[in-house]
XYZ file of N, CA and C in Angstrom:
531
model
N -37.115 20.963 -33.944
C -37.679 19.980 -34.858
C -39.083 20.434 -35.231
N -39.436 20.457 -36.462
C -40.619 20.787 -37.021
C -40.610 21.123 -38.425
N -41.489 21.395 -38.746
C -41.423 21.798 -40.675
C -40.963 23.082 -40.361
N -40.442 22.835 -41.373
C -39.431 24.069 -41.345
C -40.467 24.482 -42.970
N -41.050 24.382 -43.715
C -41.258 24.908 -44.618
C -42.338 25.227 -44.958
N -43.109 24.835 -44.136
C -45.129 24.963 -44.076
C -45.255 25.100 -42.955
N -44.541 25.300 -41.776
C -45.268 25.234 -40.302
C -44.824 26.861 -40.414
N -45.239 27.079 -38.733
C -44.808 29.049 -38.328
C -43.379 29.319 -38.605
N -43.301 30.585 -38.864
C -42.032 31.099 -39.531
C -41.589 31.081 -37.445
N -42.547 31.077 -36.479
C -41.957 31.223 -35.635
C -40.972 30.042 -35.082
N -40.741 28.734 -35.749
C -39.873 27.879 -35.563
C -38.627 28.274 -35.823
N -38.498 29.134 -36.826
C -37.039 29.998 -37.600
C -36.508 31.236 -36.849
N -37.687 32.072 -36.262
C -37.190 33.178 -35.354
C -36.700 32.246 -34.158
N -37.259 31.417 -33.784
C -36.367 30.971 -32.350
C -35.166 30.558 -32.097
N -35.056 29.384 -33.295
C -33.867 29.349 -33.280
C -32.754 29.884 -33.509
N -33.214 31.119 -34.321
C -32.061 31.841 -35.226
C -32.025 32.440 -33.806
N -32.717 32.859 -33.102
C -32.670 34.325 -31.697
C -31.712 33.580 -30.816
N -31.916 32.265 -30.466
C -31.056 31.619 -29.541
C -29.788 30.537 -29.612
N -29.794 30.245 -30.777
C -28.690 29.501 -31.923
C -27.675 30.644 -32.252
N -28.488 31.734 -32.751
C -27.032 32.541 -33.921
C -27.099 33.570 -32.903
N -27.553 34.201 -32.762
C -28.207 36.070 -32.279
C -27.773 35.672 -30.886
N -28.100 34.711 -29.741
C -27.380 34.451 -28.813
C -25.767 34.094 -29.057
N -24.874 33.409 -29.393
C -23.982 33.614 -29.974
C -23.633 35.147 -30.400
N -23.618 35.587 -30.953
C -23.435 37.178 -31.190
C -23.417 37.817 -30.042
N -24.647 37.604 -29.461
C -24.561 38.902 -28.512
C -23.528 38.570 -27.438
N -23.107 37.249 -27.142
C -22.239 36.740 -26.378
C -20.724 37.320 -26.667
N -20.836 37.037 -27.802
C -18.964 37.727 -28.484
C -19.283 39.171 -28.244
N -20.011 39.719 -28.743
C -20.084 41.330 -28.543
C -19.773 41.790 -27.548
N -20.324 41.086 -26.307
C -20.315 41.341 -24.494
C -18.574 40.705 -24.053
N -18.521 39.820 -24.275
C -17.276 39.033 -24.061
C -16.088 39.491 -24.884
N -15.910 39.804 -25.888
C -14.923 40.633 -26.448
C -14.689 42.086 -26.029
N -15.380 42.521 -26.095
C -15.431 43.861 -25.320
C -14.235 43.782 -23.937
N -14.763 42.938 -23.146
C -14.591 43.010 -21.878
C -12.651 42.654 -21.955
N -12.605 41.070 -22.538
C -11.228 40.466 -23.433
C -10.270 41.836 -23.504
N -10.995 42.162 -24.914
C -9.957 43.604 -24.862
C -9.444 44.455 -24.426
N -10.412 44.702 -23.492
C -10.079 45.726 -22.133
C -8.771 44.913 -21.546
N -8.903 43.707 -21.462
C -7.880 43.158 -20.628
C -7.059 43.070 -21.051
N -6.841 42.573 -22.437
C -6.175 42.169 -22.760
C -5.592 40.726 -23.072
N -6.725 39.300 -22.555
C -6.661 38.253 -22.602
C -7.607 37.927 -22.708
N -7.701 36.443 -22.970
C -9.401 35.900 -22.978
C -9.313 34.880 -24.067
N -10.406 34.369 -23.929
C -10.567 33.205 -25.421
C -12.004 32.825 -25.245
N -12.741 32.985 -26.347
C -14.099 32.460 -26.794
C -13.888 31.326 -27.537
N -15.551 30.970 -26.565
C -15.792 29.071 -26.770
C -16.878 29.589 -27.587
N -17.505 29.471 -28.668
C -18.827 29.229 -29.336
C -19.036 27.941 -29.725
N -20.209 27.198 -29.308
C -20.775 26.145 -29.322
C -22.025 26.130 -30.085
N -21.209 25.393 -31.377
C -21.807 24.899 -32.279
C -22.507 23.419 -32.483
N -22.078 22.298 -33.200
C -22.787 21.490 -33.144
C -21.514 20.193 -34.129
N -22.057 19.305 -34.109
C -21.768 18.914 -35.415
C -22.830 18.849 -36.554
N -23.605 19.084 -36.341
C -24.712 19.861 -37.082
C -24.488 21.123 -37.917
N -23.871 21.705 -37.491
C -22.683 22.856 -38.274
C -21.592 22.052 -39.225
N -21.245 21.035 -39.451
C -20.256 20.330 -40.259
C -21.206 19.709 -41.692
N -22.477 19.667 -40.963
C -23.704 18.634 -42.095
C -24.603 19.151 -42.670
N -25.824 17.981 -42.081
C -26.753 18.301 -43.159
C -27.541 16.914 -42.861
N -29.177 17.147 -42.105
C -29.962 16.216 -42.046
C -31.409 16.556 -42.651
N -32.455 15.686 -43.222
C -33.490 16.391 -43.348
C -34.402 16.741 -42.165
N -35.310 16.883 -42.191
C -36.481 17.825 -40.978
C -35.978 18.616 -39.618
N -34.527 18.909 -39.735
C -34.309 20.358 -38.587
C -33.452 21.166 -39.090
N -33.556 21.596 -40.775
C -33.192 22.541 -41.362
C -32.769 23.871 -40.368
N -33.892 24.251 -39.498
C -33.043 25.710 -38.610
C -32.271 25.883 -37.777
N -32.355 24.407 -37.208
C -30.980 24.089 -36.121
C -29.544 23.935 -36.716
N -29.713 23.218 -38.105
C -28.690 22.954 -38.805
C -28.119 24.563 -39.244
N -29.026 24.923 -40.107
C -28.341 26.451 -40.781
C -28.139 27.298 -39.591
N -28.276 27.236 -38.346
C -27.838 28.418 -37.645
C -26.613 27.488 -36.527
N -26.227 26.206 -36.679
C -24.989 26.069 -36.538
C -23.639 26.196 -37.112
N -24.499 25.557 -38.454
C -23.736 26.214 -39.733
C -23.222 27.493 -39.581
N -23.870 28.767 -39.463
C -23.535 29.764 -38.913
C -22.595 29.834 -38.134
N -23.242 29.921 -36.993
C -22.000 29.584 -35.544
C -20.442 29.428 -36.033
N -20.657 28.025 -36.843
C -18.964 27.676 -37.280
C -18.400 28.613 -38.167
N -19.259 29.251 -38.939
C -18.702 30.090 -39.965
C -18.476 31.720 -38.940
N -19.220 32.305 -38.700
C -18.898 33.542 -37.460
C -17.923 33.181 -36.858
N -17.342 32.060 -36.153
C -16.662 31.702 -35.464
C -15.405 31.716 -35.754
N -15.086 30.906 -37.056
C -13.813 30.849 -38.249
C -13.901 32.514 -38.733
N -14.599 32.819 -38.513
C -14.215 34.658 -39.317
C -13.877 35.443 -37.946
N -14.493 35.293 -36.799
C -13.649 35.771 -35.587
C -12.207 35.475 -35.285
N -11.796 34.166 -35.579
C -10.898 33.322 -35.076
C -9.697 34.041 -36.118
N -10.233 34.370 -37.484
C -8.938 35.276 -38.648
C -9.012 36.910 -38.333
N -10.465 37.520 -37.812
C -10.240 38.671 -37.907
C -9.100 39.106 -36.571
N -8.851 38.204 -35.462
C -8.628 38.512 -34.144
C -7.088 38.196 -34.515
N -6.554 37.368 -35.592
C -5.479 36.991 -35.981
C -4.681 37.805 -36.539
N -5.671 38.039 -37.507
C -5.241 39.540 -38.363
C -5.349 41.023 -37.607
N -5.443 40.703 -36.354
C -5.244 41.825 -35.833
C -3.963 41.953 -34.807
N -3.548 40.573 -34.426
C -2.681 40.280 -33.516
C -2.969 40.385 -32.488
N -4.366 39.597 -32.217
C -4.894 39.906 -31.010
C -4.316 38.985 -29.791
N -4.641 39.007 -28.594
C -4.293 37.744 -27.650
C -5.080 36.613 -27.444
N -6.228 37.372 -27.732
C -7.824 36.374 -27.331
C -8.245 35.413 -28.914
N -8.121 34.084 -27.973
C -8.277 32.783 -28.550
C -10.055 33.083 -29.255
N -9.925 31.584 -30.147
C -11.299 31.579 -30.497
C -11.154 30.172 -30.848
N -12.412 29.455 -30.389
C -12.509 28.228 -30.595
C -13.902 27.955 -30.922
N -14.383 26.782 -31.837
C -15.544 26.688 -32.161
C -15.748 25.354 -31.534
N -16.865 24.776 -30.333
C -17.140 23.711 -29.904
C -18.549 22.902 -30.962
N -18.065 21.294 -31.477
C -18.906 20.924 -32.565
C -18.959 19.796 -31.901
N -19.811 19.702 -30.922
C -19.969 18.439 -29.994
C -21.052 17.696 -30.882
N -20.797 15.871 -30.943
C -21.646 15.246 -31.295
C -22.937 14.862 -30.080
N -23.719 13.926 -29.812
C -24.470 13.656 -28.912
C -23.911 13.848 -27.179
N -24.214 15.228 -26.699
C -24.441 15.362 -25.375
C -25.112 14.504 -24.416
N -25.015 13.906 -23.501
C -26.427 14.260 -21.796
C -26.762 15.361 -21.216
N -27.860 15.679 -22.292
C -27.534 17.251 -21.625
C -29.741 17.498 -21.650
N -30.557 18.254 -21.232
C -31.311 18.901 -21.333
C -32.402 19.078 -22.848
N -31.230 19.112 -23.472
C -31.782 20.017 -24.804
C -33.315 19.335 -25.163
N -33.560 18.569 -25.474
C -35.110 17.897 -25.701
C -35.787 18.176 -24.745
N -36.052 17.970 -23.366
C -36.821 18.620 -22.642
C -37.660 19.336 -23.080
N -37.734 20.437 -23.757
C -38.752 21.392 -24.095
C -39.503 21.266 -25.141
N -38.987 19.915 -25.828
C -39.798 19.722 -27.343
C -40.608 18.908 -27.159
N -41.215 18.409 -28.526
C -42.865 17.709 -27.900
C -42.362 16.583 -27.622
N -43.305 15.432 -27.354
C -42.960 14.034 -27.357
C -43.440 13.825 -28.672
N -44.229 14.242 -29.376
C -44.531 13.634 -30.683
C -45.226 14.612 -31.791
N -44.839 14.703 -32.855
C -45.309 15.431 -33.239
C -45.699 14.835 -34.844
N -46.740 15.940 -35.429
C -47.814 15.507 -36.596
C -46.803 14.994 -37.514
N -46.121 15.690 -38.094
C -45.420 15.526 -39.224
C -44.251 14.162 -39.067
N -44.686 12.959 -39.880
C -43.662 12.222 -39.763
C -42.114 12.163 -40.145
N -41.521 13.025 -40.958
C -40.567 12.695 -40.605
C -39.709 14.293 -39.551
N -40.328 14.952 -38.723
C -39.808 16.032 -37.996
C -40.358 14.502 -36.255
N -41.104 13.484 -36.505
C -41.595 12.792 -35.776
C -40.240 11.628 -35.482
N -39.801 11.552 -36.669
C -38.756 10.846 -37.202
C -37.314 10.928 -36.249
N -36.799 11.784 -36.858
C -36.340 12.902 -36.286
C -36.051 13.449 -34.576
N -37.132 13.778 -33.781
C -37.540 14.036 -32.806
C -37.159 12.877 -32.346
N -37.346 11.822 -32.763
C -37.400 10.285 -31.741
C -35.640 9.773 -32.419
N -34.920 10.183 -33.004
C -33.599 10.535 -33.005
C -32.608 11.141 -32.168
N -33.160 12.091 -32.222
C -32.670 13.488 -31.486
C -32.662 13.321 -30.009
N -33.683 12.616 -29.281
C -33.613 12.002 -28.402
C -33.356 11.191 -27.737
N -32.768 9.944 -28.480
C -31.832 8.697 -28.118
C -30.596 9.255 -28.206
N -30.079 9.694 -28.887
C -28.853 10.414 -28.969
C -28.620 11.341 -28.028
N -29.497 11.842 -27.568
C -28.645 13.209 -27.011
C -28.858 12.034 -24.884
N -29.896 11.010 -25.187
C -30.064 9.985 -23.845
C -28.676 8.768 -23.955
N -28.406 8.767 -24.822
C -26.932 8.289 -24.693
C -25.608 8.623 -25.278
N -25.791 9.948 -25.288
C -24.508 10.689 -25.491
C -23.587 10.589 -25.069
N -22.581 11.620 -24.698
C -21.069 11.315 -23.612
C -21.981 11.958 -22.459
N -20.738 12.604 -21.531
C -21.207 12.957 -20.537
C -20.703 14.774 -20.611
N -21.102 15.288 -20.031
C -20.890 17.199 -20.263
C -19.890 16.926 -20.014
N -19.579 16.356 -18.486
C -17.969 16.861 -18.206
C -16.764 16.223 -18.886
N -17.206 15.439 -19.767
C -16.256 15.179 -20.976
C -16.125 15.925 -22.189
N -16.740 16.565 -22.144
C -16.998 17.835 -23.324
C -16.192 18.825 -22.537
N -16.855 19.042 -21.259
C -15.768 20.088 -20.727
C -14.416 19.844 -20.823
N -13.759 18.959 -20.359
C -12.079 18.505 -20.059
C -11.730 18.952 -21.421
N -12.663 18.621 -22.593
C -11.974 18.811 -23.925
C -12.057 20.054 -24.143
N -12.799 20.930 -24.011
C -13.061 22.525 -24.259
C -11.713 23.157 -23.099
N -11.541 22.747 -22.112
C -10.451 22.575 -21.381
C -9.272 22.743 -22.373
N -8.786 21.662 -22.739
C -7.940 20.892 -23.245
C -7.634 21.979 -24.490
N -8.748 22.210 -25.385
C -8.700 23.150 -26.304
C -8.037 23.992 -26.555
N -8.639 25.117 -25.280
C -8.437 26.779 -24.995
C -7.281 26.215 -24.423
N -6.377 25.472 -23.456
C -5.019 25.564 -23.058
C -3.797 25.233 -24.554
N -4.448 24.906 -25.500
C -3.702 24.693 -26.633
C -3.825 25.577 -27.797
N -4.848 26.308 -27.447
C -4.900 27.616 -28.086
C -5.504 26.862 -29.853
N -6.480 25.679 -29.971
C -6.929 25.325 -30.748
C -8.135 25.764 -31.332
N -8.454 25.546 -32.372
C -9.791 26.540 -32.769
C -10.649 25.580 -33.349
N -10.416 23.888 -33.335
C -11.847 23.177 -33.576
C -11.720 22.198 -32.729
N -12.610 21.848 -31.970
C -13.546 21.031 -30.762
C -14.266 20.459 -31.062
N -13.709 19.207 -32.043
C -15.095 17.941 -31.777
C -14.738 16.654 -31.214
N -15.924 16.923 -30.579
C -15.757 15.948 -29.114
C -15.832 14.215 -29.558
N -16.631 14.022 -30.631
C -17.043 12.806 -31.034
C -15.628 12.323 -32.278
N -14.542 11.326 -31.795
C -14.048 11.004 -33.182
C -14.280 10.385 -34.118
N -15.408 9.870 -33.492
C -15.903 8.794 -34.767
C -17.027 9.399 -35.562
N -17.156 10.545 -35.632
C -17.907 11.485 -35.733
C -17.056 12.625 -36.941
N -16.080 12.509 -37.466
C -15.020 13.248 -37.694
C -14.964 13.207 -39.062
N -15.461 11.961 -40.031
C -15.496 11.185 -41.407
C -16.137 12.184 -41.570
N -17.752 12.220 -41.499
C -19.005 12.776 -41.786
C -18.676 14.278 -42.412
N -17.918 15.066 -42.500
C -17.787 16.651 -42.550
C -16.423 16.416 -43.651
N -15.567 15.605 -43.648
C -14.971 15.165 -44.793
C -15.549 14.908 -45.636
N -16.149 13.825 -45.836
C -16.892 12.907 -46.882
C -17.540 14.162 -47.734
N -18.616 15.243 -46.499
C -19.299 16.041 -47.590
C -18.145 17.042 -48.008
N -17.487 17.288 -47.616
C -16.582 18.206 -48.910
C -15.841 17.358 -49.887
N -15.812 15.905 -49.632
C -15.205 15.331 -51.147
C -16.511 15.093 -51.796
N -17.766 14.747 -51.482
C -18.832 15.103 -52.573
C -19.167 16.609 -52.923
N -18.978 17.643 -52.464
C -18.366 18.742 -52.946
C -17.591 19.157 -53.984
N -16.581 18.739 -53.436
C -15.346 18.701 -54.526
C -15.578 17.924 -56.167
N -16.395 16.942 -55.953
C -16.412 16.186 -56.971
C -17.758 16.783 -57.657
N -18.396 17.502 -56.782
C -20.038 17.598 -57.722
C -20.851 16.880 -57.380
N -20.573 15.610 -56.360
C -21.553 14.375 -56.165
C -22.792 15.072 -55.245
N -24.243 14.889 -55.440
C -25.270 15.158 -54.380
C -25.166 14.693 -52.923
N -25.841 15.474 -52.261
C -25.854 15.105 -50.857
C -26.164 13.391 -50.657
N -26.434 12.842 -49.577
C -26.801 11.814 -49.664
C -27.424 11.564 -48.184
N -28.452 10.384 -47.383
C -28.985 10.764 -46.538
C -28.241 9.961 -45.234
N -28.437 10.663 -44.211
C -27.723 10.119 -43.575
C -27.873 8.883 -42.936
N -27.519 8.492 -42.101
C -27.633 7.193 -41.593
C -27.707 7.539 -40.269
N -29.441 7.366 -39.760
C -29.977 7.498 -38.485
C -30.090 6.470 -37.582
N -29.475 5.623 -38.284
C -29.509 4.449 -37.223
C -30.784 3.624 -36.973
N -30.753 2.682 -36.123
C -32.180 1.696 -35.763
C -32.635 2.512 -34.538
């Protein structure tokens, strides 16, 4: 969370290094190994943030975005090869998980302030990991390739491809009280 458009370009190297570039280097190491064997299946964990589109965390968003898209092009190239090794993309809505920890408690810019104090109720009453797990579970034994954990969560990534489809503009989301 931060300006993404007047603050340090170093808000954009981080995330891209540990969002996308982690991801990568993960398949690179993990496929490798897969092949040798001959079995295997990659989890990349994306977001549902990869399905959207919010204002003030533009770099978290575009490098999940990513994620899902690398992910869907692994998931055809490994197909088109007749491979054995699965590929699944995980697009979990609100976790209990860590992730805020390291960000500020408050910051200048109101709406990355906005935002931040979002990002944090949500991810403080999320599901629970090991319900994310059973489903990533659940996934890879079905040999499925999309994982979102939230169903009520599921509209949101529709809706924007029928305003897509139609030409209609984005529209903002609904952050709740």
């Amino acid at each position: 969370v931060g300006d993404a458009w007047a603050g340090s370009m170093d808000l954009w190297r981080r995330v891209v290094d540990v969002n996308l570039l982690g991801v990568v280097h993960g398949i690179r190491a993990a496929l490798a190994v897969m092949s040798e064997q001959g079995v295997g299946h990659i989890v990349n964990t994306a977001s549902m943030a990869g399905l959207g589109a919010a204002p003030g965390i533009a770099p978290y968003f575009a490098t999940k975005h990513a994620v899902v898209g690398l992910s869907e092009s692994l998931f055809l190239e490994l197909l088109a090869k007749g491979s054995p090794i699965g590929t699944s993309v995980l697009c979990p809505g609100f976790v209990q998980t860590d992730l805020m920890d390291k960000e500020p408690e408050t910051l200048a810019d109101p709406l990355a302030q906005m935002m931040n104090e979002f990002l944090r109720t949500g991810v403080e009453t999320g599901i629970p990991a090991a319900e994310v797990a059973d489903q990533v579970v659940a996934a890879i034994k079905a040999d499925r390739f999309w994982i979102l954990t939230h169903e009520d969560m599921r509209e949101g990534p529709v809706e924007r491809m029928r305003r897509a489809a139609t030409g209609t503009n984005p529209t903002l989301p609904e952050l709740g009280s």
